[in-house]
XYZ file of C-alpha atoms in Angstrom:
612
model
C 0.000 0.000 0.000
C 2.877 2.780 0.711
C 4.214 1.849 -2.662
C 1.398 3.805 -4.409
C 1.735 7.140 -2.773
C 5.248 6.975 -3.626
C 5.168 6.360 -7.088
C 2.259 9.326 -7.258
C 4.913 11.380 -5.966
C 7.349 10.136 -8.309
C 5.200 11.180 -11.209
C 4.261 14.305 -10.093
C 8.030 15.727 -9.697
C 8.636 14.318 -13.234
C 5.657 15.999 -15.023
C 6.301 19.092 -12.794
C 10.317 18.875 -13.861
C 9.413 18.529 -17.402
C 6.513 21.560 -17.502
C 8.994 23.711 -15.748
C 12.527 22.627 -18.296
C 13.472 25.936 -17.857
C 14.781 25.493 -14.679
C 17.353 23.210 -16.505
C 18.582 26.355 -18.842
C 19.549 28.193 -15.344
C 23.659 27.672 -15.534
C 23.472 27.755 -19.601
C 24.147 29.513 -22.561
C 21.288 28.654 -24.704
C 17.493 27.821 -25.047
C 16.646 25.138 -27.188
C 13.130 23.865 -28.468
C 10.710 22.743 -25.533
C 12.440 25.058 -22.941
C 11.762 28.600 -21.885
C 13.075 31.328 -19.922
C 10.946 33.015 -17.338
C 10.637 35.037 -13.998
C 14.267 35.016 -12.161
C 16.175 32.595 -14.663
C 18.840 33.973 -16.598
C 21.081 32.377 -19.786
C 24.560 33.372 -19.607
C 27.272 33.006 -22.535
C 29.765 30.467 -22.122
C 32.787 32.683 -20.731
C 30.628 34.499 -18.273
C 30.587 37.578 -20.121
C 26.709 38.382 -21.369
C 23.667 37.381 -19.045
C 20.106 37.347 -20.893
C 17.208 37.584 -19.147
C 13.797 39.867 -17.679
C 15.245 43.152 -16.261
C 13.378 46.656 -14.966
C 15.078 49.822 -16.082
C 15.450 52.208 -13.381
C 11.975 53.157 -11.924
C 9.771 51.473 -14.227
C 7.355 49.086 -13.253
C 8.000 47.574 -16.750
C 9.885 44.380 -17.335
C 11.974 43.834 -20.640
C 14.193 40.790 -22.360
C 17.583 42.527 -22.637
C 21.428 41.812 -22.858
C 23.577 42.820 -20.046
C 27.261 42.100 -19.003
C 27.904 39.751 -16.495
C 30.930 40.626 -14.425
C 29.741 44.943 -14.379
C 28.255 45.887 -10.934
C 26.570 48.362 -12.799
C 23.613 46.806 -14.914
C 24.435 47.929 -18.191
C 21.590 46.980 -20.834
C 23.277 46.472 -24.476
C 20.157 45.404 -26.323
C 16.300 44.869 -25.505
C 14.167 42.541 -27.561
C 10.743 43.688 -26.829
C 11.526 47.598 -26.199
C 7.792 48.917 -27.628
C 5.844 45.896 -26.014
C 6.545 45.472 -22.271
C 5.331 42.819 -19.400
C 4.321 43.653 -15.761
C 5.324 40.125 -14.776
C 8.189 38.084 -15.986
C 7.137 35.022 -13.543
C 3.850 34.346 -15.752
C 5.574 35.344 -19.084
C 7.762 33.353 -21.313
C 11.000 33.210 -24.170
C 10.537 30.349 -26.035
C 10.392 28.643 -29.168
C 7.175 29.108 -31.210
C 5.913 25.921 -33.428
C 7.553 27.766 -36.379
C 10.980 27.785 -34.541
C 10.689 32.108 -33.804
C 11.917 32.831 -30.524
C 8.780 34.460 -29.344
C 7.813 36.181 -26.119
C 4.605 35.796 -24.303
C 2.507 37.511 -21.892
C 0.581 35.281 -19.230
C -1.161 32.499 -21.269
C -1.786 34.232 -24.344
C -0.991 32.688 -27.623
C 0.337 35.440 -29.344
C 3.725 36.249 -29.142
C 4.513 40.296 -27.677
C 7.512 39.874 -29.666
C 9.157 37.453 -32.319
C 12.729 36.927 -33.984
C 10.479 36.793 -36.734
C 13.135 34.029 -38.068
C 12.504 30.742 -40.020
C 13.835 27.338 -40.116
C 13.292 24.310 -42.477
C 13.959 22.608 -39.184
C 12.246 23.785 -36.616
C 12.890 21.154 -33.825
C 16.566 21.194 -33.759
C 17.165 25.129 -33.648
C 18.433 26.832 -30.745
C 19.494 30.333 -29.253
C 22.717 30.732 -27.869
C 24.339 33.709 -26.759
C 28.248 34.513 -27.081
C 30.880 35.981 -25.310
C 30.677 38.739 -28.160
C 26.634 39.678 -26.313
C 25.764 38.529 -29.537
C 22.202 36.329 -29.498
C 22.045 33.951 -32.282
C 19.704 31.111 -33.473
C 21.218 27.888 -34.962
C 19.928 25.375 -36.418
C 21.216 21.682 -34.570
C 24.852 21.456 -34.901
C 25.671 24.427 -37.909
C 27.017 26.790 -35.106
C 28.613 28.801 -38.217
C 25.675 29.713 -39.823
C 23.155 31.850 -37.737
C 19.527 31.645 -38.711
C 18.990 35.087 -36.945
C 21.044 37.576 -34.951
C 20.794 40.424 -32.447
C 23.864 42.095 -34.091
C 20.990 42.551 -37.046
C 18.893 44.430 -34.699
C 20.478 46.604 -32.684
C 18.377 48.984 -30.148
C 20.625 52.212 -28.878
C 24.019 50.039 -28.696
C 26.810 49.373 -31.297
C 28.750 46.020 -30.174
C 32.430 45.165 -31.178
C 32.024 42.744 -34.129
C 28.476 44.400 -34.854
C 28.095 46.404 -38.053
C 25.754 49.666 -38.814
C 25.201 50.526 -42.619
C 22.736 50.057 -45.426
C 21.056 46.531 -47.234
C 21.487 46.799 -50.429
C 19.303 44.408 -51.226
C 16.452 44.656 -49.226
C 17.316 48.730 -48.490
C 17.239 48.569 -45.284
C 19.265 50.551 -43.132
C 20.516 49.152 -40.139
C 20.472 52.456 -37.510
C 21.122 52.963 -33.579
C 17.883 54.016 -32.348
C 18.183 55.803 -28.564
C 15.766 54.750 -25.249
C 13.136 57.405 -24.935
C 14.719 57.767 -21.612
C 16.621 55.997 -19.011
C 13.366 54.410 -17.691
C 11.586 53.655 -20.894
C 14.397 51.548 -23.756
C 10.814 52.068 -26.254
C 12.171 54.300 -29.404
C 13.439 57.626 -29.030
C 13.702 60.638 -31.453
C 17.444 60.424 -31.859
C 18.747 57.979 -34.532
C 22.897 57.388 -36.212
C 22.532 55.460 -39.604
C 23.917 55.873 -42.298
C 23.285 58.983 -44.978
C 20.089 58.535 -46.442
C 20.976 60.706 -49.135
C 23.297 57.448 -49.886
C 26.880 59.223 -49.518
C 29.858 57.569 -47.736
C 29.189 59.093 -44.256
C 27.098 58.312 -41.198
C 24.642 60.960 -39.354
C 22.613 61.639 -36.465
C 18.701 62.747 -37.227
C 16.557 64.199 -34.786
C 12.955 62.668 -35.703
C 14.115 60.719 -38.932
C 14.184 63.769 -40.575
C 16.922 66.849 -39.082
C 20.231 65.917 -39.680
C 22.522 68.202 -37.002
C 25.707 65.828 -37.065
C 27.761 64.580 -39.612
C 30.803 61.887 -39.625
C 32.475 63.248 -43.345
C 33.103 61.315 -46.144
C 35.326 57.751 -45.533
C 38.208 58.553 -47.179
C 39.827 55.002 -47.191
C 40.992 55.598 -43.650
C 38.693 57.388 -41.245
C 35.723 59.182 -41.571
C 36.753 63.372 -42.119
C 35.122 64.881 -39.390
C 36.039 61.675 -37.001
C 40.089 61.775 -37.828
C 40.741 59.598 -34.534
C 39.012 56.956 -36.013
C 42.269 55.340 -37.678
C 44.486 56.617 -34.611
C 42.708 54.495 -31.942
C 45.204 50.970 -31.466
C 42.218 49.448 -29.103
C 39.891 48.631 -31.788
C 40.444 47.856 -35.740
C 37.612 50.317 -37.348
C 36.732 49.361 -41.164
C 34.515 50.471 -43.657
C 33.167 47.706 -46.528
C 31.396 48.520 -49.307
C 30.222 45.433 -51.901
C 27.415 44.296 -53.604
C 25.092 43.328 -50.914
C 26.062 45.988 -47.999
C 27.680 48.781 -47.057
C 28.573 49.380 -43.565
C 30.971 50.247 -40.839
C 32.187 47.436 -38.569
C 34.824 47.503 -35.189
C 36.715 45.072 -33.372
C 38.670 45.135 -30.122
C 42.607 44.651 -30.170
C 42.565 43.515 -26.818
C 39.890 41.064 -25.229
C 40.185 43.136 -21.650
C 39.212 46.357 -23.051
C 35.124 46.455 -22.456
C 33.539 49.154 -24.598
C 30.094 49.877 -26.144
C 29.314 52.635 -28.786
C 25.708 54.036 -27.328
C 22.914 56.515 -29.450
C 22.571 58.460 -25.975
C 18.696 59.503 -24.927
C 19.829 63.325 -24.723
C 20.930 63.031 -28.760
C 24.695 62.242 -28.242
C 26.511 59.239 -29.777
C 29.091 57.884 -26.906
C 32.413 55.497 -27.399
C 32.459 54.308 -23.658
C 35.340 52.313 -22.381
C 35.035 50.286 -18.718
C 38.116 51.842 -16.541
C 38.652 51.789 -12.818
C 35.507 50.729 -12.495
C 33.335 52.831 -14.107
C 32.261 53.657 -17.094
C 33.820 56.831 -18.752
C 33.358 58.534 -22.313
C 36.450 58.922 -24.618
C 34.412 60.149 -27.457
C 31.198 62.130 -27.709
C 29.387 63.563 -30.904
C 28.242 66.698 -31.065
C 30.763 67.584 -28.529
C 27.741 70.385 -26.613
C 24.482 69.235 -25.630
C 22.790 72.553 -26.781
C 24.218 71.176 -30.703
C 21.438 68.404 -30.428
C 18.479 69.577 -32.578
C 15.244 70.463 -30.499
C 17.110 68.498 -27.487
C 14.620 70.425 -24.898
C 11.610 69.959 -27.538
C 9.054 72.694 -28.647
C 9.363 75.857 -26.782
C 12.156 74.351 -24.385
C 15.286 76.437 -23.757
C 18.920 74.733 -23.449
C 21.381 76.218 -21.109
C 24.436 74.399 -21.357
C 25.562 76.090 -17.987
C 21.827 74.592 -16.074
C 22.304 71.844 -13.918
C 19.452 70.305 -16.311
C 20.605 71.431 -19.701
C 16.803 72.592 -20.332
C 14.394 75.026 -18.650
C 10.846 76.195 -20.235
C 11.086 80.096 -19.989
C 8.267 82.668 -18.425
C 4.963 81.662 -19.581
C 5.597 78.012 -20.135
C 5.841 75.020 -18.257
C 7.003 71.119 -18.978
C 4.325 69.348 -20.891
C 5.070 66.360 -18.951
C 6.551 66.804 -15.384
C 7.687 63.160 -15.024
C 9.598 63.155 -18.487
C 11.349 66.167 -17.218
C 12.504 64.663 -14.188
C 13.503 61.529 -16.885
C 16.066 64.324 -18.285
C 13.329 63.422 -21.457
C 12.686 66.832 -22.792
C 11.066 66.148 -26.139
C 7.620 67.069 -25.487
C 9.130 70.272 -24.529
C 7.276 72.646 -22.784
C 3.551 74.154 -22.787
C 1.890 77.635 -22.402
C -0.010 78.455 -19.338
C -2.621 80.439 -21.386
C -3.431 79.967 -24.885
C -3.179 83.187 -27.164
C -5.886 85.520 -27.907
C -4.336 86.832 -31.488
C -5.264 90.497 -30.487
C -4.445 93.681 -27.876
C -4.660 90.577 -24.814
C -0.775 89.156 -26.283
C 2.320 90.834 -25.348
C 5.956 89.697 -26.146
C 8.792 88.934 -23.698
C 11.991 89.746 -24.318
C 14.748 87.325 -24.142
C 18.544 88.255 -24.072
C 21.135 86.708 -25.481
C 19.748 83.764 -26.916
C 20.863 82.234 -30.261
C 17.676 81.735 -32.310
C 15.512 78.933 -33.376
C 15.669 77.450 -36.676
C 13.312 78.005 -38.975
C 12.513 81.710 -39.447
C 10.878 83.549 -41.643
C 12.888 86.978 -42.761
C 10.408 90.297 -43.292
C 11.613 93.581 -45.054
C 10.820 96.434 -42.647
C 12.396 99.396 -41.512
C 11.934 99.604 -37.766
C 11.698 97.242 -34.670
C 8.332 98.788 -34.062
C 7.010 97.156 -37.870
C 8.441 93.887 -37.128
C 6.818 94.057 -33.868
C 3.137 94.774 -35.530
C 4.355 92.501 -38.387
C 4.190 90.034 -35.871
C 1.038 90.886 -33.505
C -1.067 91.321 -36.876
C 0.114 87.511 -37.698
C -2.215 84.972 -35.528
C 0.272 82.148 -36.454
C 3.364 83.906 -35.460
C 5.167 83.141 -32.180
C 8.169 85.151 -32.463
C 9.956 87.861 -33.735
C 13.553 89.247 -33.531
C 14.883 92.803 -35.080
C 18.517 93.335 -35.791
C 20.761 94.857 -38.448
C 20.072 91.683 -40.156
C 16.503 92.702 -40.758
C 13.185 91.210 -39.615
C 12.812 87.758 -38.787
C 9.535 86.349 -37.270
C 9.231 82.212 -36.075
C 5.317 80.391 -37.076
C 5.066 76.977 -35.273
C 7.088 75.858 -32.534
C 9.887 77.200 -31.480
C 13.384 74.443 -31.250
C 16.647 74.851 -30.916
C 16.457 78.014 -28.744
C 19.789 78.019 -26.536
C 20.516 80.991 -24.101
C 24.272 82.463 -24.397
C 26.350 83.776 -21.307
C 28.814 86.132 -21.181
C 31.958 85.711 -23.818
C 29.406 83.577 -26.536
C 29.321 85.035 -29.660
C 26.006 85.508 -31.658
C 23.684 86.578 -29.126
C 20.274 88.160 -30.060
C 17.536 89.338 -28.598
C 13.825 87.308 -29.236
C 10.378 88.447 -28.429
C 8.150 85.639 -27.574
C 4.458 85.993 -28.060
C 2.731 85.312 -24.844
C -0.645 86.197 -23.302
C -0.180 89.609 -21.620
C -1.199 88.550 -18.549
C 1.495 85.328 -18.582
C 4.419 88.129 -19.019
C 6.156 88.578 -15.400
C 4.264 91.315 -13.178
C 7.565 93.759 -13.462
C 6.928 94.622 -17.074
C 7.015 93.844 -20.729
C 10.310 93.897 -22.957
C 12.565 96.761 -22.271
C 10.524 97.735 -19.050
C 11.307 95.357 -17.282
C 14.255 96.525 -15.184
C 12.692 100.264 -14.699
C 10.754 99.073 -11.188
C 13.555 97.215 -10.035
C 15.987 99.287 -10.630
C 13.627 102.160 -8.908
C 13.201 99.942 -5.752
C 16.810 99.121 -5.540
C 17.885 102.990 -5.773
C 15.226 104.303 -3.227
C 16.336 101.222 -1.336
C 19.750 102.294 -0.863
C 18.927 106.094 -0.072
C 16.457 105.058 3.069
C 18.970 102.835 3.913
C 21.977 105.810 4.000
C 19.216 108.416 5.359
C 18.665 105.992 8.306
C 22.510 105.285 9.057
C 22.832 108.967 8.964
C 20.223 109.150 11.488
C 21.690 106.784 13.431
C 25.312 108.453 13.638
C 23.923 111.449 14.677
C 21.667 110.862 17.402
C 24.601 108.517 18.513
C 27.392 110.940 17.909
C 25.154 113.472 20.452
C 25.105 111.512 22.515
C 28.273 110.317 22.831
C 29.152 114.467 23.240
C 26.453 114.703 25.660
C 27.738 111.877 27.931
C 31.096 113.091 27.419
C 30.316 116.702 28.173
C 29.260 115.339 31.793
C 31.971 116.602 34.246
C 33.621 113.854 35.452
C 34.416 113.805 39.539
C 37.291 116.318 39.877
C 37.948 117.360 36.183
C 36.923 120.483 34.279
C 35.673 119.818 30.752
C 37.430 121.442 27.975
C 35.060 122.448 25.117
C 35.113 123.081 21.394
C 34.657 126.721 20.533
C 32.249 125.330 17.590
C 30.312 123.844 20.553
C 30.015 126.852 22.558
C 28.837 128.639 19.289
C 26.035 126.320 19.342
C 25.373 126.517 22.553
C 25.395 130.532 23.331
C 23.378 130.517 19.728
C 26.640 132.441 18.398
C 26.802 134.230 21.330
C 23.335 135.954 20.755
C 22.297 136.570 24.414
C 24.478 139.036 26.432
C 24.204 138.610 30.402
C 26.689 141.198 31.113
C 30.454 142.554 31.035
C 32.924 143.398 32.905
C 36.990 144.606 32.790
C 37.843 141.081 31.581
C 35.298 140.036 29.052
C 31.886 139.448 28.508
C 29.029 137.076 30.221
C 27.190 135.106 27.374
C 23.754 132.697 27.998
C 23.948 129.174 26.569
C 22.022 125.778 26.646
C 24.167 122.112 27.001
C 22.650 119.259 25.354
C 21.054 118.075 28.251
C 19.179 121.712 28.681
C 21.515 122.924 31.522
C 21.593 126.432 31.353
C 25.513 128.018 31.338
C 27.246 130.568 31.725
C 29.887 131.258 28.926
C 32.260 134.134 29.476
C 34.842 135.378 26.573
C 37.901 137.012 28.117
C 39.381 139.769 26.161
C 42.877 141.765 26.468
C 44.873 138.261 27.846
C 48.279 137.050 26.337
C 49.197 133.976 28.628
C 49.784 131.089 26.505
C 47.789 127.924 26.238
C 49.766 125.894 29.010
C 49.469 128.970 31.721
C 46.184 129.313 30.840
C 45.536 125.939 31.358
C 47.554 125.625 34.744
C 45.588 128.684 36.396
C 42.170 127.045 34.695
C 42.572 123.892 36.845
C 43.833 125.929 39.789
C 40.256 127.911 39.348
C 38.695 125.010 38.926
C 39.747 123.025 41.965
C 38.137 125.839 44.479
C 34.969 124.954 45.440
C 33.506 127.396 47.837
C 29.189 128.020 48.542
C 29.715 131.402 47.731
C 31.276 131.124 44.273
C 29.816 129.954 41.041
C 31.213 126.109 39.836
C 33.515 126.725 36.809
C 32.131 123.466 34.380
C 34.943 124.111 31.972
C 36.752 126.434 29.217
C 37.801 126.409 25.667
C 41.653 127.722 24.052
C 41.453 128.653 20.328
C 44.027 130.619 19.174
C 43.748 134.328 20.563
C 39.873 132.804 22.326
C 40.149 132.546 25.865
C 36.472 131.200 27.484
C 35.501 130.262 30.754
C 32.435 127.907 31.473
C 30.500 128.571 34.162
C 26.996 127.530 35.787
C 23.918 129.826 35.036
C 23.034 132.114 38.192
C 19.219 133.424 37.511
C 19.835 135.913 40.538
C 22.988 137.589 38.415
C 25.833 138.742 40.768
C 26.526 139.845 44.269
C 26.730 143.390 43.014
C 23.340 143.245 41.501
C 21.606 142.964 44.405
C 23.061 145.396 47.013
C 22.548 148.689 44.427
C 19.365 150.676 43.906
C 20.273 151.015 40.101
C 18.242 147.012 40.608
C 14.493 147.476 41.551
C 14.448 144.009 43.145
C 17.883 145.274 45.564
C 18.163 143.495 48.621
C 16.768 145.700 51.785
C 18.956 146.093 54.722
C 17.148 143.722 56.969
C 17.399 140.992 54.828
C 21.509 142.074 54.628
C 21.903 142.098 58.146
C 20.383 138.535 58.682
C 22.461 136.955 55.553
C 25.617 138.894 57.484
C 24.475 137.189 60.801
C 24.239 134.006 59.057
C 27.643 134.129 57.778
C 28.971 134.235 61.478
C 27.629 130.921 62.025
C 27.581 129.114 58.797
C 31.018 126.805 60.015
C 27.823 125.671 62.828
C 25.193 125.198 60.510
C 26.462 122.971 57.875
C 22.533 122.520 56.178
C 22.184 126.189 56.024
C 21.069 127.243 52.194
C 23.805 128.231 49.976
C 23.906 131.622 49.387
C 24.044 131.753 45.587
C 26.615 134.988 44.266
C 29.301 135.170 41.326
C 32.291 136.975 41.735
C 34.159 138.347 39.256
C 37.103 135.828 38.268
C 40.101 136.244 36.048
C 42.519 133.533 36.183
């Protein structure tokens, strides 16, 4: 009885093991009929060089069949089979052979192949694919491993292998062409293409769109290709050019089997030689040399700065017509108004500086700026216009290749773009643009100096003020300017006497002074200052404080503290209607007997006359 669940068992792994061959291609280099690739297994060519098998570029949710190399940490794709049709799940889709011996993938359970070799065989149940240490994939038919049935190297995506060749079918005119990803997350076609001339001459060229040629190899001249003179130089690789009666085409091989390089149709419109050095990948030859040389690189309305961190920029009154293809560094939708035109008085232009113009104009004989301006307005259909000695030129349609210049490019203009007035930036159209900035910057700076005048003053009167406070035991010594200012020029006369004359004056701190000029004195400055501080260091009740003086030249000026009462003199004389009687004199006398006993006794307030 146990003997029956075991064989069950046994012919359940067998059936399973022979649904599921694949697993058997895991540590291979080649698919043969019955067996198929799928989810996580990978084919890998016979000196570990090339893997084959599902991969996701970058953020996709996508997954593609695609060539990669084996021994780079760096997954670097060198061909995809189904780059237009993608799966969302390698573990239910499948490489295989179809009943007609095509190497077909398929999606789920569907019967119809996502994408074929499109290859036949007389024999369809001995062929095989096998992939070689050259990445190339090839399908054989049973033991005839020299002649391939099909080839990858026949259908290259954006990468030109060593040994693969790019050129023209004579017979079937068909040109074999490098074709770049749309961008790094999407390998589906992109706009930029290198094939050979159309036009049929001895040179190969990169077209934007199938149709714009902007980059040109020269003629082959029987050694290298004119514009391309390192071509013959290089002693890595062995570059030839064939021309018979079934194709013409350019083919390289390497010199030395541990140089790892890869000519790539870039997704920003440059062709790249890459060579694999210290571990990384690094470009030794790049065509056109500037990004901003790529026709309509940043698409339709899109602006290329070769000095932006992202090459392209949409400029006032546009924005990216697709935000996550600009994040991609996949510019060719370019970039969209934010209002659609009215044709009429509601458009305005904005002026653009040093830009080098779009192709594609449309030259207008006028005589003035102003006429190619209306020239312009009165034209629903044109976008653009741009006046210099060169005449009138005005742009219908979109506007490419428009690259701004910096400072030390030659052939800078100035374009107008036709936008919707109310799109054009809030500080003005055209030339007007700088008027209310520059007015803001200017009255900016004045208030600025107005206040830090401000400032210095109040600070710098203060600073006199505090130091015009007599510090304990020191006269101050003051500035005759200051003492101008403060006796108003000397305006108010107190009084005079046989050394000078008494003048009223104000400090800064409203303390009313004395200021007295002395006249007819010829000490010199240090015995007048030796006698000031001798006057100064008497302090008596019965004398006036001396605050301070001031030596100018022949000036002589003693400082003293205001006395409302006036002098001694004043007060004893009938010449003064408010003269002291003789009762009040004989009690101040009295007092002055007994002022040593009566230390709190009121000051009797007098000035004396004082020379020094």
């Amino acid at each position: 009885m146990d003997s029956v669940p075991t064989l069950h068992l046994l012919l359940s792994f067998l059936i399973f093991s022979s649904f599921n061959s694949s697993l058997l291609i895991k540590a291979s280099d080649s698919i043969s009929r019955g067996q198929f690739l799928s989810g996580n297994n990978t084919i890998t060519s016979k000196g570990a060089k090339f893997e084959l098998g599902f991969f996701k570029p970058g953020s996709s949710k996508n997954y593609y069949i695609g060539i990669w190399y084996k021994n780079i940490p760096v997954q670097t794709i060198i061909w995809v089979a189904n780059r237009e049709t993608p799966v969302t799940n390698p573990s239910t889709s499948k490489l295989k052979f179809s009943k007609t011996g095509n190497l077909a993938l398929y999606n789920n359970s569907s019967s119809t192949p996502v994408w074929s070799s499109n290859s036949s065989s007389s024999t369809p149940e001995s062929i095989s694919a096998v992939l070689l240490d050259t990445g190339n994939l090839v399908l054989i038919n049973g033991s005839d491993s020299d002649s391939y049935l099909w080839q990858s190297f026949d259908h290259p995506t954006d990468t030109w292998m060593p040994g693969g060749w790019l050129g023209v079918n004579k017979i079937t005119r068909e040109y074999q062409s490098l074709t770049s990803w749309k961008n790094p997350d999407d390998p589906a076609p992109g706009l930029f293409a290198q094939s050979m001339d159309p036009d049929g001459s001895n040179q190969y060229v990169i077209l934007w769109n199938g149709s714009e040629i902007y980059w040109t190899s020269g003629l082959w001249n029987g050694q290298f290709f004119s514009n391309v003179p390192g071509t013959k130089e290089h002693t890595v690789f062995n570059f030839s050019f064939i021309d018979n009666s079934k194709r013409k085409f350019a083919t390289y091989t390497i010199l030395a089997n541990s140089v790892i390089t890869r000519c790539v149709m870039d997704s920003t419109g440059q062709v790249l030689q890459w060579y694999w050095l210290k571990e990384q990948w690094q470009p030794v030859f790049t065509q056109p040399l500037h990004h901003c040389d790529v026709y309509s690189l940043c698409g339709p309305f899109g602006v290329c700065d070769e000095k932006s961190s992202s090459i392209c920029r949409c400029s006032d009154g546009f924005h990216p017509a697709n935000d996550r293809d600009w994040e991609l560094n996949d510019w060719t939708l370019g970039c969209s108004r934010k209002s659609r035109l009215q044709c009429g008085d509601k458009d305005g232009f904005l002026e653009m500086a040093n830009v080098k113009l779009p192709a594609d104009r449309e030259n207008l004989m006028v005589h003035s700026s102003k006429e190619c301006e209306s020239k312009c307005m009165n034209n629903c259909s044109c976008n653009a216009y741009a006046y210099d000695s060169g005449g009138c030129s005005i742009w219908k349609g979109d506007l490419r290749n428009l690259q701004q210049l910096h400072d030390g490019d030659i052939g800078g203009s100035t374009l107008f773009i036709r936008l919707l007035a109310t799109d054009i930036p809030t500080s003005g159209n055209s030339h007007h643009n700088a008027i209310p900035l520059i007015l803001g910057v200017v009255f900016g700076v004045i208030a600025i100096i107005c206040v830090v005048f401000a400032l210095a003053f109040v600070y710098r009167r203060r600073k006199r003020a505090q130091a015009l406070k007599q510090v304990e035991g020191s006269l101050i010594q003051f500035r005759f300017s200051e003492l101008q200012r403060m006796t108003k020029n000397f305006s108010e006369k107190l009084g005079s006497g046989g050394f000078g004359t008494v003048f009223k004056g104000t400090m800064p701190d409203s303390t009313a002074i004395a200021v007295k000029k002395l006249e007819g004195l010829r000490q010199g400055e240090k015995q007048f200052r030796t006698e000031v501080s001798t006057l100064g260091a008497v302090q008596h009740v019965n004398l006036v404080r001396l605050r301070g003086f001031c030596y100018k030249g022949s000036d002589r000026l003693l400082v003293y503290d205001y006395m409302k009462e006036g002098s001694l003199d004043s007060q004893l004389f009938r010449d003064n209607p408010t003269f002291l009687n003789w009762v009040t004199r004989i009690l101040d006398k009295s007092r002055s007997h007994c002022i040593t006993f009566r230390p709190n006794q009121t000051e009797v307030s007098v000035s004396w006359p004082q020379v020094p």
